[in-house]
Amino acid sequence: MTEEIAVIPGDGIGQEVVPVAVDVLDAVGAFEFVHADAGDATKEETGEALPQETYDLAANADATLFGAAGETAADVILPLREAVGSFANVRPARAYPGVDALKPETDLVFIRENTEGVYTGIESEISEGVTTLTRVITEDASRRIAAFGFEYAAENGFDRVTVAHKANVMRVTDGQFLEAARDVAEEGDYDHDEALMDALAMHLLLTPEEYDVVICPNLAGDMLSDLAAGLVGGLGLLPSANVGPENALFEPVHGSAPDIAGEGIANPAATVLSAAMLLEHLGYQDEAANVRSAVEGVLADGPTTPDLGGNASTEEVGAAIIDRL
Ligand code: ATP
């Protein structure tokens, strides 16, 4: 059976890095790629940032590869994550040999809850100059992300699982998040430790090598994984998966990078590594390993894009990765 992969490049550098990842997938497997539009440019043309046909395509495809959306990001990626039924955002942050990383020992994975927290969009202006935001934390979603994180660590051979929270201040919401994680750990006999998310930010900066898997509420996972991007050499290197019970969507952690869009110098590594996660999800473990090792080889020996100190273009780096495959 030929798997159908929905391809949604979106805005900015999404248009430049996604085609590289598609070429890489094409080089290692026989997939059917179905392209669809979303993002700022689509909104300008059609009035909608996420056309229904794009939503349906992601919902029905075997997997989705997404690039980035600019101003319309919340209108695009949040519904797309919902379309694939995703509740876990998996964000590995790993330093690669040859890349000038602040902390070359970093090798950890953030498991971020991605359906609730402060990203539910329940905001209002209750009176002139007074605004509020409702933070939603449910027991079900907290248990689900904790179970996913513990199982992910066990399956991938990670020893340490840390649950990030701020239950000393957000007593009700993060209190519930933490309690749910503790219950799941006890039921499954999983070892874990717990860390206040602000202190954890400092510890991750100083001693990232001490951490393996970090389970986080939504916003904390978003911020801590960007922090980790800084430790390993920048946003051009971080892939991610949005995983649901059956379906999944893969995207680089970075956004549309309007500052460099159109210049052809975006680092495609994050998106190609996201494609490797997609391959793994579809059961192509060997192909995923080959893609990873090709990316690692290019990061070590070049060519590299300007964010990593080189002067190669996105296309040149893509061609070098495909050469190695
Ligand atoms: P958006 O609003 O879409 O999130 P942004 O610029 O605020 O865009 P990012 O796109 O994540 O956020 O970019 C943050 C910084 O990292 C920018 O300076 C950008 O140029 C750089 N950057 C992000 N991705 C890459 C990449 N793939 N290659 C090189 N630099 C990148």
Short mmCIF file of C-alpha atoms and ligand atoms in Angstrom, two decimals:
data_model
loop_
_atom_site.label_atom_id
_atom_site.label_comp_id
_atom_site.label_asym_id
_atom_site.label_seq_id
_atom_site.Cartn_x
_atom_site.Cartn_y
_atom_site.Cartn_z
CA MET A 1 0.00 0.00 0.00
CA THR A 2 1.32 3.46 -0.89
CA GLU A 3 0.93 5.78 2.07
CA GLU A 4 -0.55 9.21 1.44
CA ILE A 5 1.38 12.09 2.95
CA ALA A 6 -0.28 15.50 3.21
CA VAL A 7 2.27 18.24 2.47
CA ILE A 8 1.47 21.73 3.78
CA PRO A 9 4.47 24.08 3.36
CA GLY A 10 2.60 27.18 4.63
CA ASP A 11 4.42 30.53 4.84
CA GLY A 12 7.91 31.96 4.77
CA ILE A 13 10.72 29.45 4.98
CA GLY A 14 8.14 26.64 5.14
CA GLN A 15 8.01 27.04 1.34
CA GLU A 16 11.78 26.48 1.18
CA VAL A 17 12.45 23.71 3.71
CA VAL A 18 9.41 21.48 3.12
CA PRO A 19 10.31 20.71 -0.54
CA VAL A 20 13.74 19.52 0.67
CA ALA A 21 12.09 17.15 3.16
CA VAL A 22 9.71 15.89 0.46
CA ASP A 23 12.68 15.13 -1.81
CA VAL A 24 14.32 13.24 1.05
CA LEU A 25 11.17 11.18 1.68
CA ASP A 26 10.90 10.52 -2.03
CA ALA A 27 14.50 9.29 -2.06
CA VAL A 28 13.88 6.63 0.62
CA GLY A 29 10.32 5.46 -0.05
CA ALA A 30 7.38 5.32 -2.42
CA PHE A 31 4.83 7.73 -1.03
CA GLU A 32 1.98 9.64 -2.54
CA PHE A 33 2.36 13.33 -1.72
CA VAL A 34 -0.74 15.52 -1.73
CA HIS A 35 0.01 19.24 -1.46
CA ALA A 36 -2.31 21.72 0.22
CA ASP A 37 -2.32 25.40 1.18
CA ALA A 38 -2.55 27.14 4.53
CA GLY A 39 -1.25 30.27 6.22
CA ASP A 40 -1.04 34.02 5.64
CA ALA A 41 -0.80 33.87 1.84
CA THR A 42 -3.75 31.47 1.67
CA LYS A 43 -5.79 33.82 3.84
CA GLU A 44 -5.00 36.72 1.53
CA GLU A 45 -6.07 34.71 -1.50
CA THR A 46 -9.10 32.87 -0.17
CA GLY A 47 -10.11 34.67 3.03
CA GLU A 48 -9.33 31.57 5.08
CA ALA A 49 -5.99 30.64 6.66
CA LEU A 50 -6.94 26.98 6.79
CA PRO A 51 -9.30 25.90 4.00
CA GLN A 52 -11.59 23.00 4.86
CA GLU A 53 -9.96 20.86 2.16
CA THR A 54 -6.55 21.25 3.83
CA TYR A 55 -8.05 20.30 7.20
CA ASP A 56 -9.75 17.25 5.66
CA LEU A 57 -6.60 16.23 3.85
CA ALA A 58 -4.56 16.23 7.08
CA ALA A 59 -7.36 14.40 8.92
CA ASN A 60 -7.46 11.62 6.32
CA ALA A 61 -3.83 11.28 5.21
CA ASP A 62 -1.54 8.62 6.70
CA ALA A 63 0.68 11.42 7.99
CA THR A 64 1.16 15.16 7.47
CA LEU A 65 4.30 17.21 6.90
CA PHE A 66 3.81 20.87 7.79
CA GLY A 67 6.17 23.82 7.39
CA ALA A 68 5.16 27.00 9.18
CA ALA A 69 2.52 29.69 9.30
CA GLY A 70 3.17 33.37 10.00
CA GLU A 71 0.61 35.70 11.58
CA THR A 72 -2.10 33.09 11.14
CA ALA A 73 -0.16 30.39 13.01
CA ALA A 74 -2.80 29.95 15.72
CA ASP A 75 -5.55 29.65 13.08
CA VAL A 76 -3.59 27.02 11.19
CA ILE A 77 -1.54 24.80 13.44
CA LEU A 78 -3.99 24.49 16.33
CA PRO A 79 -6.83 23.18 14.10
CA LEU A 80 -4.36 21.03 12.13
CA ARG A 81 -3.18 19.40 15.35
CA GLU A 82 -6.83 18.81 16.17
CA ALA A 83 -7.44 17.39 12.65
CA VAL A 84 -4.90 14.63 13.28
CA GLY A 85 -6.19 14.11 16.84
CA SER A 86 -2.82 14.97 18.32
CA PHE A 87 -2.40 15.39 22.07
CA ALA A 88 1.37 15.00 22.43
CA ASN A 89 4.00 17.25 20.93
CA VAL A 90 7.31 15.38 20.85
CA ARG A 91 10.32 17.72 20.56
CA PRO A 92 13.76 16.12 20.65
CA ALA A 93 16.64 18.55 21.26
CA ARG A 94 19.98 17.01 20.44
CA ALA A 95 23.41 18.48 19.85
CA TYR A 96 25.17 17.09 16.77
CA PRO A 97 28.89 16.51 16.29
CA GLY A 98 30.38 19.31 14.22
CA VAL A 99 27.73 21.85 15.18
CA ASP A 100 28.93 24.66 17.39
CA ALA A 101 26.52 24.08 20.28
CA LEU A 102 26.43 25.93 23.58
CA LYS A 103 25.98 22.58 25.32
CA PRO A 104 27.27 19.72 23.13
CA GLU A 105 26.13 17.11 25.69
CA THR A 106 22.45 17.93 25.19
CA ASP A 107 20.26 14.99 24.20
CA LEU A 108 16.76 15.26 25.59
CA VAL A 109 13.15 15.08 24.50
CA PHE A 110 10.31 17.34 25.51
CA ILE A 111 6.88 15.72 25.69
CA ARG A 112 4.53 18.67 25.58
CA GLU A 113 0.80 18.47 26.24
CA ASN A 114 -0.68 20.26 23.23
CA THR A 115 -4.43 20.45 23.56
CA GLU A 116 -4.98 22.73 26.52
CA GLY A 117 -3.22 24.91 29.10
CA VAL A 118 -3.11 28.57 28.08
CA TYR A 119 -3.36 27.75 24.36
CA THR A 120 -7.09 27.05 24.39
CA GLY A 121 -7.63 30.65 23.27
CA ILE A 122 -10.12 31.52 26.01
CA GLU A 123 -9.24 35.18 26.36
CA SER A 124 -11.36 38.23 26.92
CA GLU A 125 -11.24 41.91 27.64
CA ILE A 126 -13.55 42.14 30.63
CA SER A 127 -13.39 45.91 30.73
CA GLU A 128 -11.34 48.65 29.13
CA GLY A 129 -7.69 47.83 29.80
CA VAL A 130 -8.43 44.63 31.76
CA THR A 131 -7.86 41.33 29.98
CA THR A 132 -8.05 37.72 31.16
CA LEU A 133 -6.96 34.30 29.99
CA THR A 134 -8.42 31.00 31.16
CA ARG A 135 -5.95 28.16 31.67
CA VAL A 136 -7.56 24.77 31.18
CA ILE A 137 -5.98 21.65 32.68
CA THR A 138 -8.04 18.47 32.72
CA GLU A 139 -7.32 15.25 34.52
CA ASP A 140 -7.83 13.19 31.36
CA ALA A 141 -5.37 15.19 29.24
CA SER A 142 -2.83 15.30 32.07
CA ARG A 143 -2.99 11.54 32.58
CA ARG A 144 -2.79 10.96 28.83
CA ILE A 145 0.36 13.07 28.35
CA ALA A 146 2.01 11.57 31.43
CA ALA A 147 1.30 8.03 30.22
CA PHE A 148 2.61 8.92 26.76
CA GLY A 149 5.79 10.43 28.24
CA PHE A 150 6.54 7.48 30.52
CA GLU A 151 5.91 4.99 27.72
CA TYR A 152 8.01 7.04 25.27
CA ALA A 153 10.93 7.03 27.73
CA ALA A 154 10.64 3.28 28.30
CA GLU A 155 10.38 2.46 24.59
CA ASN A 156 13.29 4.69 23.61
CA GLY A 157 15.65 3.66 26.38
CA PHE A 158 15.67 6.94 28.33
CA ASP A 159 16.35 6.60 32.06
CA ARG A 160 15.20 9.84 33.55
CA VAL A 161 11.71 11.35 33.28
CA THR A 162 11.11 14.81 34.73
CA VAL A 163 7.65 16.31 35.14
CA ALA A 164 7.72 20.12 34.80
CA HIS A 165 5.08 22.12 36.66
CA LYS A 166 4.43 25.23 38.72
CA ALA A 167 2.03 23.67 41.21
CA ASN A 168 3.31 25.82 44.06
CA VAL A 169 1.67 28.85 42.39
CA MET A 170 -0.91 27.43 39.97
CA ARG A 171 -2.15 25.13 42.71
CA VAL A 172 -5.38 24.00 41.14
CA THR A 173 -4.38 23.62 37.49
CA ASP A 174 -0.77 22.47 37.78
CA GLY A 175 -1.71 20.75 41.04
CA GLN A 176 -3.95 18.54 38.94
CA PHE A 177 -1.31 18.11 36.21
CA LEU A 178 1.23 16.95 38.80
CA GLU A 179 -1.18 14.68 40.68
CA ALA A 180 -2.19 13.01 37.42
CA ALA A 181 1.48 12.38 36.54
CA ARG A 182 2.12 10.96 40.02
CA ASP A 183 -0.88 8.63 39.72
CA VAL A 184 0.19 7.38 36.28
CA ALA A 185 3.77 6.86 37.52
CA GLU A 186 2.55 4.86 40.49
CA GLU A 187 0.12 2.74 38.47
CA GLY A 188 2.77 1.93 35.85
CA ASP A 189 5.62 1.69 38.37
CA TYR A 190 7.57 4.36 36.48
CA ASP A 191 10.42 6.32 38.12
CA HIS A 192 10.17 10.06 37.76
CA ASP A 193 11.24 13.31 39.31
CA GLU A 194 9.52 16.66 39.44
CA ALA A 195 10.81 20.17 38.75
CA LEU A 196 9.41 23.68 39.03
CA MET A 197 9.44 24.91 35.45
CA ASP A 198 11.26 28.19 36.14
CA ALA A 199 14.06 26.52 38.07
CA LEU A 200 14.12 23.81 35.43
CA ALA A 201 14.85 26.46 32.77
CA MET A 202 18.02 27.35 34.66
CA HIS A 203 19.05 23.74 35.23
CA LEU A 204 18.49 22.91 31.57
CA LEU A 205 20.77 25.77 30.65
CA LEU A 206 23.52 24.72 33.07
CA THR A 207 23.35 20.91 32.99
CA PRO A 208 21.16 19.72 30.10
CA GLU A 209 23.04 16.40 30.05
CA GLU A 210 21.32 15.44 33.30
CA TYR A 211 17.90 15.34 31.63
CA ASP A 212 16.35 12.78 29.28
CA VAL A 213 12.58 13.14 28.90
CA VAL A 214 10.75 16.21 30.19
CA ILE A 215 6.93 16.09 30.38
CA CYS A 216 5.45 19.60 30.27
CA PRO A 217 2.20 21.52 30.21
CA ASN A 218 1.59 23.27 26.90
CA LEU A 219 3.24 26.71 27.24
CA ALA A 220 6.15 25.43 29.35
CA GLY A 221 6.91 22.80 26.70
CA ASP A 222 6.86 25.44 23.99
CA MET A 223 9.26 27.72 25.83
CA LEU A 224 11.63 25.14 27.30
CA SER A 225 12.09 23.44 23.93
CA ASP A 226 13.00 26.76 22.30
CA LEU A 227 15.47 27.29 25.12
CA ALA A 228 16.94 23.88 24.34
CA ALA A 229 17.17 24.89 20.67
CA GLY A 230 19.57 27.60 21.83
CA LEU A 231 21.68 24.96 23.58
CA VAL A 232 22.12 22.77 20.52
CA GLY A 233 22.79 25.33 17.81
CA GLY A 234 19.53 27.03 16.95
CA LEU A 235 15.99 26.54 15.79
CA GLY A 236 17.11 25.23 12.42
CA LEU A 237 17.86 21.89 14.10
CA LEU A 238 14.76 21.00 16.10
CA PRO A 239 12.16 18.63 14.63
CA SER A 240 8.82 17.78 16.18
CA ALA A 241 5.92 15.38 15.98
CA ASN A 242 2.31 16.02 16.96
CA VAL A 243 1.09 12.58 17.83
CA GLY A 244 -2.46 11.30 18.26
CA PRO A 245 -3.78 7.81 18.89
CA GLU A 246 -3.56 6.95 15.17
CA ASN A 247 -2.60 9.93 13.09
CA ALA A 248 0.27 12.42 13.40
CA LEU A 249 1.63 15.66 11.97
CA PHE A 250 5.32 16.50 11.70
CA GLU A 251 6.81 20.00 11.63
CA PRO A 252 9.99 21.88 12.50
CA VAL A 253 9.86 23.67 15.86
CA HIS A 254 10.76 26.93 14.14
CA GLY A 255 8.24 29.29 12.58
CA SER A 256 8.10 31.03 9.22
CA ALA A 257 11.26 33.12 9.93
CA PRO A 258 10.14 36.19 7.95
CA ASP A 259 13.58 37.75 8.50
CA ILE A 260 15.24 35.24 6.17
CA ALA A 261 12.28 34.03 4.07
CA GLY A 262 12.87 34.19 0.32
CA GLU A 263 16.66 34.25 0.64
CA GLY A 264 17.06 30.49 0.18
CA ILE A 265 19.32 30.19 3.23
CA ALA A 266 17.02 28.49 5.76
CA ASN A 267 18.45 25.41 7.39
CA PRO A 268 16.35 22.43 6.21
CA ALA A 269 17.68 20.09 8.95
CA ALA A 270 14.75 20.58 11.37
CA THR A 271 12.22 19.72 8.67
CA VAL A 272 14.23 16.78 7.30
CA LEU A 273 14.59 15.44 10.85
CA SER A 274 10.81 15.89 11.23
CA ALA A 275 10.45 13.78 8.07
CA ALA A 276 12.62 11.12 9.77
CA MET A 277 10.15 11.11 12.67
CA LEU A 278 7.36 10.73 10.11
CA LEU A 279 9.11 7.71 8.61
CA GLU A 280 9.41 6.15 12.06
CA HIS A 281 5.73 6.77 12.71
CA LEU A 282 4.84 4.95 9.48
CA GLY A 283 7.04 2.02 10.48
CA TYR A 284 10.06 2.74 8.27
CA GLN A 285 12.65 2.48 11.04
CA ASP A 286 15.65 1.75 8.79
CA GLU A 287 14.81 4.57 6.39
CA ALA A 288 14.39 6.95 9.35
CA ALA A 289 17.80 5.94 10.69
CA ASN A 290 19.36 6.47 7.24
CA VAL A 291 17.87 9.95 6.94
CA ARG A 292 19.10 10.86 10.41
CA SER A 293 22.57 9.64 9.69
CA ALA A 294 22.65 11.54 6.37
CA VAL A 295 21.66 14.75 8.19
CA GLU A 296 24.26 14.09 10.89
CA GLY A 297 26.92 13.53 8.23
CA VAL A 298 26.11 16.81 6.50
CA LEU A 299 26.01 18.70 9.80
CA ALA A 300 29.43 17.32 10.65
CA ASP A 301 31.14 17.73 7.28
CA GLY A 302 29.11 20.46 5.60
CA PRO A 303 27.83 22.15 3.62
CA THR A 304 25.92 24.21 6.17
CA THR A 305 23.60 27.21 6.04
CA PRO A 306 24.54 30.60 7.57
CA ASP A 307 22.77 29.93 10.90
CA LEU A 308 25.43 27.24 11.49
CA GLY A 309 28.29 29.40 10.24
CA GLY A 310 28.35 28.16 6.64
CA ASN A 311 27.40 29.87 3.41
CA ALA A 312 25.45 27.14 1.63
CA SER A 313 21.89 27.51 0.41
CA THR A 314 18.90 25.45 1.56
CA GLU A 315 18.99 23.61 -1.77
CA GLU A 316 22.71 22.82 -1.52
CA VAL A 317 22.27 21.35 1.95
CA GLY A 318 19.26 19.36 0.72
CA ALA A 319 21.26 18.01 -2.22
CA ALA A 320 24.11 17.00 0.12
CA ILE A 321 21.68 15.10 2.37
CA ILE A 322 20.19 13.28 -0.63
CA ASP A 323 23.68 12.47 -1.96
CA ARG A 324 24.41 10.63 1.25
CA LEU A 325 21.20 8.63 0.94
P1 ATP B 1 7.02 33.10 13.38
O1 ATP B 1 6.28 34.35 13.70
O2 ATP B 1 6.54 32.42 12.16
O3 ATP B 1 7.14 32.16 14.57
P2 ATP B 1 9.64 34.09 14.05
O4 ATP B 1 10.73 34.73 13.26
O5 ATP B 1 9.06 34.82 15.20
O6 ATP B 1 8.51 33.58 13.05
P3 ATP B 1 11.01 31.64 13.99
O7 ATP B 1 10.57 31.44 12.61
O8 ATP B 1 10.93 30.47 14.87
O9 ATP B 1 10.19 32.75 14.70
O10 ATP B 1 12.49 32.23 13.93
C1 ATP B 1 13.19 32.72 15.07
C2 ATP B 1 14.62 33.03 14.64
O11 ATP B 1 15.31 31.84 14.28
C3 ATP B 1 14.70 33.95 13.40
O12 ATP B 1 15.76 34.85 13.54
C4 ATP B 1 14.96 32.99 12.28
O13 ATP B 1 15.66 33.55 11.20
C5 ATP B 1 15.75 31.86 12.93
N1 ATP B 1 15.43 30.59 12.29
C6 ATP B 1 14.30 29.87 12.47
N2 ATP B 1 14.30 28.78 11.72
C7 ATP B 1 15.44 28.80 11.01
C8 ATP B 1 16.01 27.92 10.02
N3 ATP B 1 15.38 26.81 9.60
N4 ATP B 1 17.20 28.25 9.50
C9 ATP B 1 17.85 29.36 9.89
N5 ATP B 1 17.38 30.22 10.83
C10 ATP B 1 16.17 29.95 11.38
#
